[in-house]
Short mmCIF file of C-alpha atoms in Angstrom, two decimals:
data_model
loop_
_atom_site.label_atom_id
_atom_site.label_comp_id
_atom_site.label_asym_id
_atom_site.label_seq_id
_atom_site.Cartn_x
_atom_site.Cartn_y
_atom_site.Cartn_z
CA SER K 256 -27.69 25.74 13.54
CA ASN K 257 -23.99 25.02 14.05
CA SER K 258 -24.74 21.82 15.96
CA PHE K 259 -26.97 20.59 13.12
CA CYS K 260 -24.19 21.30 10.57
CA THR K 261 -21.72 19.45 12.76
CA LEU K 262 -24.10 16.47 12.92
CA LEU K 263 -24.45 16.39 9.13
CA LYS K 264 -20.71 16.67 8.69
CA GLY K 265 -20.12 13.73 11.01
CA TRP K 266 -22.56 11.54 9.09
CA ARG K 267 -21.68 12.62 5.53
CA LEU K 268 -18.18 11.16 5.56
CA PRO K 269 -17.95 8.99 2.40
CA MET K 270 -19.01 5.49 3.34
CA ALA K 271 -15.84 3.89 1.97
CA ASP K 272 -13.82 5.99 4.46
CA GLN K 273 -16.00 5.19 7.46
CA GLN K 274 -15.47 2.67 10.20
CA PHE K 275 -18.55 1.31 11.94
CA THR K 276 -18.61 0.21 15.56
CA LEU K 277 -21.52 -0.91 17.68
CA VAL K 278 -21.18 -0.14 21.38
CA SER K 279 -23.48 -0.65 24.32
CA VAL K 280 -23.14 1.20 27.61
CA PRO K 281 -25.18 0.79 30.82
CA PHE K 282 -27.79 3.28 32.00
CA ARG K 283 -26.53 6.02 34.29
CA ALA K 284 -28.26 6.28 37.65
CA SER K 285 -28.86 9.96 36.99
CA GLY K 286 -31.45 11.18 34.52
CA GLU K 287 -34.59 9.53 33.17
CA GLN K 288 -34.39 5.75 32.90
CA GLN K 289 -35.38 5.80 29.25
CA ARG K 290 -33.07 4.78 26.41
CA SER K 291 -33.57 7.98 24.41
CA SER K 292 -32.89 10.20 27.43
CA GLN K 293 -29.83 8.17 28.38
CA PHE K 294 -28.53 8.50 24.81
CA THR K 295 -28.97 12.28 24.85
CA GLN K 296 -27.03 12.34 28.12
CA LEU K 297 -24.29 10.16 26.58
CA GLN K 298 -24.02 12.35 23.48
CA ALA K 299 -23.59 15.42 25.65
CA ALA K 300 -20.87 13.64 27.66
CA LEU K 301 -19.00 12.85 24.43
CA GLY K 302 -18.83 16.58 23.67
CA PRO K 303 -17.46 17.39 20.19
CA LEU K 304 -17.42 13.64 19.40
CA GLY K 305 -21.17 13.34 20.01
CA PRO K 306 -22.27 13.81 16.37
CA VAL K 307 -20.58 10.57 15.20
CA ALA K 308 -22.75 8.50 17.56
CA ARG K 309 -26.34 7.54 16.87
CA LEU K 310 -28.85 5.50 18.83
CA PHE K 311 -29.07 1.94 17.45
CA MET K 312 -32.64 0.77 17.88
CA ILE K 313 -32.80 -2.76 19.34
CA PRO K 314 -36.07 -4.08 20.80
CA ASN K 315 -36.12 -5.94 24.10
CA LEU K 316 -35.73 -9.56 23.07
CA LYS K 317 -36.75 -12.68 25.01
CA VAL K 318 -33.92 -13.12 27.47
CA GLY K 319 -34.46 -16.75 28.53
CA THR K 320 -32.02 -18.33 30.95
CA LEU K 321 -28.39 -17.47 31.65
CA ASP K 322 -27.37 -20.74 29.95
CA SER K 323 -29.35 -19.84 26.83
CA LEU K 324 -27.64 -16.42 26.71
CA LEU K 325 -24.21 -18.05 27.02
CA GLU K 326 -25.11 -20.51 24.24
CA ALA K 327 -26.35 -17.66 22.05
CA SER K 328 -23.12 -15.74 22.69
CA ASP K 329 -21.06 -18.76 21.57
CA GLU K 330 -23.28 -19.34 18.52
CA LEU K 331 -23.07 -15.68 17.46
CA THR K 332 -19.28 -15.83 17.65
CA LYS K 333 -19.50 -18.24 14.69
CA LEU K 334 -22.64 -16.95 12.95
CA ASP K 335 -21.61 -13.27 12.82
CA PRO K 336 -18.44 -13.87 10.73
CA GLN K 337 -20.30 -16.40 8.56
CA LEU K 338 -22.90 -13.78 7.62
CA GLU K 339 -20.19 -11.19 7.12
CA GLY K 340 -18.29 -13.55 4.80
CA VAL K 341 -21.39 -14.30 2.71
CA CYS K 342 -22.19 -10.58 2.38
CA PHE K 343 -18.69 -9.73 1.18
CA LYS K 344 -18.62 -12.74 -1.14
CA LEU K 345 -21.95 -11.80 -2.74
CA ALA K 346 -20.88 -8.16 -3.13
CA GLY K 347 -17.71 -9.29 -4.90
CA ILE K 348 -19.58 -11.66 -7.21
CA LEU K 349 -22.13 -8.94 -8.00
CA GLU K 350 -19.32 -6.60 -9.02
CA ASP K 351 -17.85 -9.26 -11.33
CA VAL K 352 -21.15 -10.31 -12.90
CA SER K 353 -22.75 -6.88 -13.32
CA GLY K 354 -19.61 -4.86 -13.99
CA SER K 355 -21.07 -2.20 -11.70
CA SER K 356 -19.40 -0.33 -8.86
CA ARG K 357 -19.24 -1.54 -5.26
CA ALA K 358 -21.50 1.33 -4.18
CA ASN K 359 -24.16 0.31 -6.71
CA VAL K 360 -24.13 -3.43 -6.05
CA THR K 361 -24.44 -2.94 -2.28
CA MET K 362 -27.69 -0.99 -2.53
CA LEU K 363 -30.37 -2.84 -0.59
CA ARG K 364 -33.76 -3.73 -2.07
CA VAL K 365 -35.48 -3.90 1.28
CA ASN K 366 -38.91 -2.82 0.08
CA PRO K 367 -40.05 -3.40 -3.53
CA GLN K 368 -42.44 -0.45 -3.21
CA SER K 369 -39.71 2.04 -2.26
CA ASN K 370 -36.29 3.14 -3.49
CA ASP K 371 -33.18 1.09 -2.84
CA VAL K 372 -31.30 1.92 0.36
CA ALA K 373 -27.54 2.36 0.71
CA ALA K 374 -26.01 -0.17 3.10
CA ASP K 375 -24.52 2.52 5.36
CA TYR K 376 -27.88 4.27 5.77
CA PHE K 377 -29.56 0.98 6.59
CA LEU K 378 -26.93 0.35 9.26
CA LYS K 379 -26.95 3.84 10.74
CA ASP K 380 -30.75 4.19 10.64
CA PHE K 381 -31.37 0.59 11.63
CA SER K 382 -34.94 -0.33 12.39
CA TRP K 383 -35.72 -3.85 13.54
CA ASN K 384 -37.91 -5.72 11.03
CA SER K 385 -40.48 -7.50 13.20
CA ALA K 386 -42.18 -9.05 10.18
CA MET K 387 -39.00 -10.94 9.28
CA TYR K 388 -37.61 -11.47 12.77
CA ASP K 389 -40.29 -11.45 15.46
CA PRO K 390 -38.68 -10.09 18.66
CA LYS K 391 -41.13 -12.22 20.66
CA GLU K 392 -39.44 -15.37 19.39
CA SER K 393 -36.65 -16.93 21.41
CA ILE K 394 -33.13 -15.76 20.61
CA SER K 395 -32.16 -19.31 19.58
CA SER K 396 -35.05 -19.28 17.07
CA LEU K 397 -33.77 -15.99 15.60
CA LEU K 398 -30.29 -17.45 15.26
CA THR K 399 -31.73 -20.45 13.42
CA LYS K 400 -33.36 -18.06 10.94
CA PHE K 401 -30.05 -16.25 10.39
CA ALA K 402 -28.33 -19.59 9.75
CA HIS K 403 -31.01 -20.51 7.19
CA VAL K 404 -30.35 -17.24 5.36
CA VAL K 405 -26.68 -18.22 5.03
CA SER K 406 -27.35 -21.76 3.77
CA GLY K 407 -30.19 -20.63 1.46
CA ALA K 408 -28.09 -17.91 -0.15
CA ASP K 409 -25.21 -20.30 -0.69
CA GLU K 410 -27.45 -22.90 -2.32
CA ARG K 411 -29.31 -20.48 -4.61
CA THR K 412 -26.28 -18.53 -5.76
CA ARG K 413 -24.19 -21.64 -6.42
CA ALA K 414 -26.85 -23.07 -8.75
CA GLY K 415 -27.29 -19.74 -10.58
CA LEU K 416 -23.56 -19.19 -10.97
CA MET K 417 -22.93 -22.71 -12.31
CA GLU K 418 -25.66 -22.38 -14.94
CA PHE K 419 -24.45 -18.91 -15.99
CA ALA K 420 -20.81 -20.04 -16.14
CA GLU K 421 -21.75 -22.97 -18.39
CA MET K 422 -23.58 -20.67 -20.83
CA LYS K 423 -20.71 -18.14 -20.81
CA ASN K 424 -18.15 -20.88 -21.46
CA ARG K 425 -20.18 -22.17 -24.41
CA LEU K 426 -20.36 -18.68 -25.87
CA ALA K 427 -16.66 -18.03 -25.27
CA ALA K 428 -15.73 -21.34 -26.91
CA ALA K 429 -17.90 -20.50 -29.92
CA ALA K 430 -16.34 -17.03 -30.12
CA ARG K 431 -12.84 -18.52 -30.02
CA ARG K 432 -13.68 -20.97 -32.80
CA ASN K 433 -15.40 -18.33 -34.93
CA ALA K 434 -12.47 -15.96 -34.50
CA GLY K 435 -10.01 -18.61 -35.72
CA ASN K 436 -8.80 -19.35 -39.24
CA LEU K 437 -10.33 -21.86 -41.66
CA GLY K 438 -8.24 -24.56 -40.04
CA VAL K 439 -10.20 -24.34 -36.78
CA ARG K 440 -13.36 -22.27 -37.18
CA PRO K 441 -16.75 -23.86 -37.96
CA ILE K 442 -17.24 -24.03 -41.73
CA GLY K 443 -21.03 -24.48 -41.88
CA ASP K 444 -21.85 -20.83 -42.65
CA VAL K 445 -18.97 -20.59 -45.16
CA VAL K 446 -20.15 -23.69 -47.02
CA ARG K 447 -23.76 -22.47 -47.09
CA SER K 448 -22.65 -19.17 -48.62
CA TRP K 449 -20.58 -21.05 -51.21
CA CYS K 450 -23.52 -23.31 -52.11
CA HIS K 451 -25.76 -20.27 -52.51
CA ALA K 452 -23.19 -18.66 -54.84
CA GLN K 453 -22.98 -21.93 -56.85
CA GLY K 454 -26.75 -22.10 -57.18
CA ILE K 455 -26.97 -25.42 -55.32
CA SER K 456 -28.85 -26.24 -52.14
CA GLU K 457 -26.05 -28.26 -50.53
CA PRO K 458 -22.69 -29.93 -51.29
CA VAL K 459 -22.73 -33.14 -53.33
CA GLU K 460 -24.09 -35.90 -51.14
CA SER K 461 -25.74 -39.03 -52.64
CA GLU K 462 -25.91 -42.77 -52.24
CA PHE K 463 -22.43 -43.19 -53.75
CA LEU K 464 -20.76 -39.76 -53.61
CA THR K 465 -19.78 -37.41 -50.80
CA THR K 466 -17.98 -34.07 -50.46
CA ILE K 467 -14.89 -33.75 -48.31
CA PHE K 468 -13.63 -30.36 -47.14
CA VAL K 469 -9.90 -29.79 -46.79
CA ALA K 470 -8.14 -26.73 -45.32
CA VAL K 471 -4.81 -26.23 -47.08
CA PRO K 472 -2.12 -23.70 -46.06
CA LYS K 473 -1.85 -21.07 -48.79
CA ALA K 474 1.75 -21.95 -49.53
CA GLN K 475 0.70 -25.57 -50.29
CA GLN K 476 -2.39 -24.92 -52.41
CA ASP K 477 -0.60 -25.61 -55.70
CA GLU K 478 0.78 -28.84 -54.22
CA PHE K 479 -2.74 -29.87 -53.18
CA ASN K 480 -4.18 -29.14 -56.62
CA GLY K 481 -1.47 -31.30 -58.20
CA LYS K 482 -1.81 -34.24 -55.82
CA TYR K 483 -5.38 -34.64 -54.54
CA ALA K 484 -6.60 -36.64 -57.58
CA SER K 485 -3.80 -39.17 -57.03
CA PHE K 486 -4.82 -39.88 -53.46
CA HIS K 487 -7.25 -42.53 -54.71
CA GLU K 488 -8.60 -43.77 -58.04
CA PHE K 489 -12.15 -43.12 -56.88
CA VAL K 490 -11.67 -39.35 -56.48
CA VAL K 491 -13.94 -37.54 -58.98
CA PRO K 492 -11.56 -35.89 -61.49
CA GLN K 493 -11.31 -32.08 -61.43
CA SER K 494 -13.88 -31.92 -58.61
CA ALA K 495 -11.80 -29.70 -56.30
CA SER K 496 -13.24 -26.23 -55.75
CA VAL K 497 -12.09 -23.41 -53.48
CA VAL K 498 -14.94 -22.74 -51.07
CA SER K 499 -13.31 -19.84 -49.23
CA SER K 500 -9.98 -18.44 -48.09
CA ASP K 501 -8.47 -16.32 -45.36
CA SER K 502 -4.99 -15.01 -44.62
CA GLU K 503 -3.70 -18.51 -43.86
CA PHE K 504 -5.79 -21.18 -45.58
CA PHE K 505 -7.77 -22.15 -48.66
CA LEU K 506 -10.82 -24.27 -47.90
CA ASN K 507 -11.30 -26.84 -50.68
CA ALA K 508 -14.25 -29.10 -51.50
CA VAL K 509 -13.46 -32.45 -53.17
CA VAL K 510 -16.00 -35.03 -54.36
CA VAL K 511 -15.10 -38.70 -53.82
CA PHE K 512 -16.87 -42.02 -53.76
CA LYS K 513 -18.18 -42.73 -50.28
CA LYS K 514 -16.48 -46.10 -50.05
CA VAL K 515 -13.03 -44.46 -50.24
CA ALA K 516 -13.79 -41.34 -48.17
CA GLU K 517 -11.75 -42.51 -45.16
CA ASP K 518 -8.80 -43.51 -47.35
CA PHE K 519 -8.83 -40.06 -49.00
CA LYS K 520 -8.84 -38.37 -45.58
CA ILE K 521 -5.87 -40.46 -44.45
CA GLN K 522 -3.89 -39.37 -47.52
CA CYS K 523 -4.77 -35.72 -46.85
CA ARG K 524 -3.47 -35.97 -43.29
CA LYS K 525 -0.27 -37.67 -44.45
CA HIS K 526 0.42 -34.61 -46.62
CA LYS K 527 -0.38 -32.22 -43.71
CA PHE K 528 -3.67 -31.08 -45.23
CA MET K 529 -6.43 -30.53 -42.65
CA VAL K 530 -9.68 -32.43 -43.17
CA ARG K 531 -12.59 -30.33 -41.89
CA GLU K 532 -15.96 -31.79 -40.94
CA LEU K 533 -18.96 -29.84 -42.11
CA THR K 534 -20.68 -30.20 -38.76
CA THR K 535 -19.46 -31.13 -35.30
CA GLY K 536 -21.35 -31.35 -32.04
CA ASP K 537 -19.87 -28.04 -30.81
CA ASP K 538 -20.33 -26.01 -33.98
CA MET K 539 -22.98 -23.30 -34.03
CA THR K 540 -24.42 -21.32 -36.88
CA ALA K 541 -24.37 -17.52 -36.79
CA GLU K 542 -28.05 -17.60 -35.84
CA GLU K 543 -27.38 -20.06 -33.02
CA THR K 544 -24.50 -17.92 -31.75
CA THR K 545 -26.69 -14.81 -31.78
CA GLU K 546 -29.39 -16.68 -29.90
CA LEU K 547 -26.83 -17.88 -27.35
CA GLU K 548 -25.63 -14.29 -26.89
CA ARG K 549 -29.22 -13.23 -26.16
CA LYS K 550 -29.57 -16.10 -23.70
CA VAL K 551 -26.35 -15.17 -21.90
CA ALA K 552 -27.46 -11.52 -21.64
CA SER K 553 -30.85 -12.60 -20.29
CA ASP K 554 -29.28 -15.04 -17.83
CA LYS K 555 -26.87 -12.33 -16.70
CA SER K 556 -29.79 -10.02 -15.86
CA LYS K 557 -31.58 -12.81 -13.98
CA LEU K 558 -28.43 -13.78 -12.09
CA THR K 559 -27.71 -10.15 -11.16
CA LEU K 560 -31.25 -9.83 -9.79
CA LEU K 561 -30.90 -13.11 -7.85
CA LEU K 562 -27.55 -12.04 -6.38
CA ALA K 563 -28.92 -8.60 -5.45
CA GLN K 564 -31.88 -10.22 -3.69
CA GLN K 565 -29.64 -12.64 -1.81
CA PHE K 566 -27.24 -9.85 -0.87
CA THR K 567 -30.12 -7.84 0.59
CA HIS K 568 -31.40 -10.86 2.56
CA CYS K 569 -27.93 -11.59 3.93
CA TYR K 570 -27.00 -8.01 4.78
CA VAL K 571 -30.31 -7.41 6.55
CA ALA K 572 -29.86 -10.69 8.46
CA TRP K 573 -26.27 -9.76 9.31
CA VAL K 574 -27.21 -6.39 10.81
CA HIS K 575 -30.04 -8.04 12.78
CA ALA K 576 -27.54 -10.65 14.02
CA LYS K 577 -25.26 -7.80 15.12
CA ALA K 578 -28.20 -6.29 17.01
CA VAL K 579 -28.93 -9.61 18.72
CA ARG K 580 -25.26 -9.97 19.58
CA VAL K 581 -25.17 -6.51 21.18
CA PHE K 582 -28.31 -7.40 23.15
CA VAL K 583 -26.92 -10.76 24.33
CA GLU K 584 -23.54 -9.34 25.33
CA SER K 585 -25.23 -6.42 27.10
CA MET K 586 -27.37 -8.85 29.13
CA LEU K 587 -24.33 -10.90 30.07
CA ARG K 588 -22.30 -7.84 31.01
CA PHE K 589 -24.86 -5.51 32.61
CA GLY K 590 -27.52 -7.99 33.76
CA LEU K 591 -31.30 -7.68 34.05
CA PRO K 592 -33.46 -5.76 33.47
CA PRO K 593 -32.18 -4.69 30.03
CA LYS K 594 -30.97 -1.16 30.80
CA PHE K 595 -28.34 -0.35 28.21
CA VAL K 596 -27.85 2.20 25.44
CA PRO K 597 -26.89 0.64 22.06
CA VAL K 598 -25.01 3.10 19.85
CA ILE K 599 -23.64 2.98 16.30
CA ILE K 600 -20.46 4.98 15.71
CA ALA K 601 -19.61 5.98 12.13
CA ALA K 602 -16.36 7.88 11.75
CA ASP K 603 -12.88 7.73 10.30
CA ALA K 604 -10.38 5.51 12.11
CA LYS K 605 -8.87 8.31 14.21
CA LYS K 606 -12.19 9.72 15.44
CA GLU K 607 -13.62 6.24 16.07
CA GLU K 608 -10.64 5.48 18.32
CA GLU K 609 -11.17 8.80 20.14
CA VAL K 610 -14.79 7.87 20.86
CA ARG K 611 -13.80 4.47 22.26
CA ASN K 612 -11.14 6.05 24.47
CA LYS K 613 -13.61 8.66 25.70
CA LEU K 614 -16.17 5.96 26.50
CA SER K 615 -13.48 3.96 28.32
CA THR K 616 -12.89 6.98 30.54
CA LEU K 617 -16.59 7.71 31.06
CA TYR K 618 -17.31 4.09 32.08
CA ALA K 619 -14.01 3.27 33.78
CA ASP K 620 -15.89 2.23 36.91
CA TYR K 621 -17.34 -0.72 34.94
CA ALA K 622 -13.91 -2.12 34.03
CA ASN K 623 -13.04 -5.40 35.72
CA LYS K 624 -9.68 -6.52 37.00
CA PHE K 625 -8.78 -8.06 33.63
CA GLN K 626 -9.29 -4.74 31.87
CA LYS K 627 -7.37 -2.54 34.29
CA GLY K 628 -3.60 -2.19 34.08
CA GLU K 629 -1.33 -2.17 37.11
CA GLU K 630 -1.98 1.53 37.62
CA GLY K 631 -5.71 1.26 37.01
CA GLY K 632 -5.63 2.49 33.39
CA ILE K 633 -7.59 0.84 30.58
CA VAL K 634 -5.56 -1.71 28.61
CA ASP K 635 -6.44 -2.25 24.94
CA ALA K 636 -5.76 -5.99 24.75
CA GLY K 637 -7.01 -6.21 21.16
CA ALA K 638 -9.65 -8.92 21.75
CA LEU K 639 -13.04 -8.13 20.28
CA GLN K 640 -15.52 -6.80 22.83
CA HIS K 641 -13.53 -7.69 25.92
CA GLU K 642 -10.92 -4.94 26.17
CA TYR K 643 -13.38 -2.17 27.06
CA PRO K 644 -15.68 -1.55 30.03
CA PHE K 645 -18.61 -1.66 27.60
CA VAL K 646 -19.80 -3.88 24.77
CA CYS K 647 -17.85 -3.11 21.60
CA LEU K 648 -18.47 -4.78 18.26
CA LYS K 649 -16.95 -3.88 14.91
CA VAL K 650 -19.06 -3.89 11.75
CA ALA K 651 -16.93 -4.34 8.62
CA ASN K 652 -17.51 -1.73 5.92
CA ILE K 653 -19.13 -3.53 2.98
CA LEU K 654 -17.75 -0.93 0.54
CA LYS K 655 -14.18 -1.97 1.26
CA ALA K 656 -13.46 -4.90 -1.03
CA ARG K 657 -11.31 -7.76 0.30
#
């Protein structure tokens, strides 16, 4: 039918273009005193704007005392933006780590046995999870659980990110060294290849003799060949061999007596020749680098999974906190018993504003003296929730990066 097509059109607006607003209006005296019936009545009153509104299912929570509701309202004023901040932070980190799109990283893994759920569908088709957040618990107990989600996510993700960053930095440092010239790159693999070509197992190393490796700029190689033997009388004559070369350097191996090794190195440095150590604490073989690459890839997958799990926990907690906040504010505004219609509005900015204005007109009799202008009109003061004659709570669109 045409009405069904209109409904689909209103809810198929790309999520990134949608604005989400939770509103709560009091029951009308007319009609059945059931939430579903009251919502149908409200949708009809909204006319052509009706399709962008959907019933937001909130169970009747334990109300407690007026003081406890006021305390919960104050606590939610802080907790709501905290949860929002963590959700957006995790979504941003997930994008960076996984290299995937915002739409992909914000899919929710609510149930391991079923497909992932898009965040906008979870919000619009919200169903309270009684297994995670028992509605029979006190509201203060629910808020404590939400706070634990925030602190737990922060703790787990910080540890995972630090470990992953350390591994990535090690790999990046190794890549930088390996990409350098013979003056800076690790020489272990080069020397092993040279030894293999010479038919020896390793460079000369004995009780009295040692091999020193020297990187010499190509323009100075002839100078090095003419001078190295004069650096000390205990240099083995004609022992210099070219191990390898690149566009900038020749790597030379020279055999000297161990007792003069440091003196020989000093002379090399005086002549601007670079002494290279065969092994340093940071050097890695090609096999070790490959293994580190595998480890980084594995850690990346594990971290992505951890972040996705924490994002799901936080987003689910955030939407539940929004539901609790709507309930608390509805109790404070409309009183007992809980007779209010919670609604989620998903529309572009223009249509969302039209809905709020229409609701302001429909419920003008609920406006108090602070909300009415001098001539009785509704004044949009800009303060969250308080400028309308109904509960109004924005829900930031997780697809819009900050």
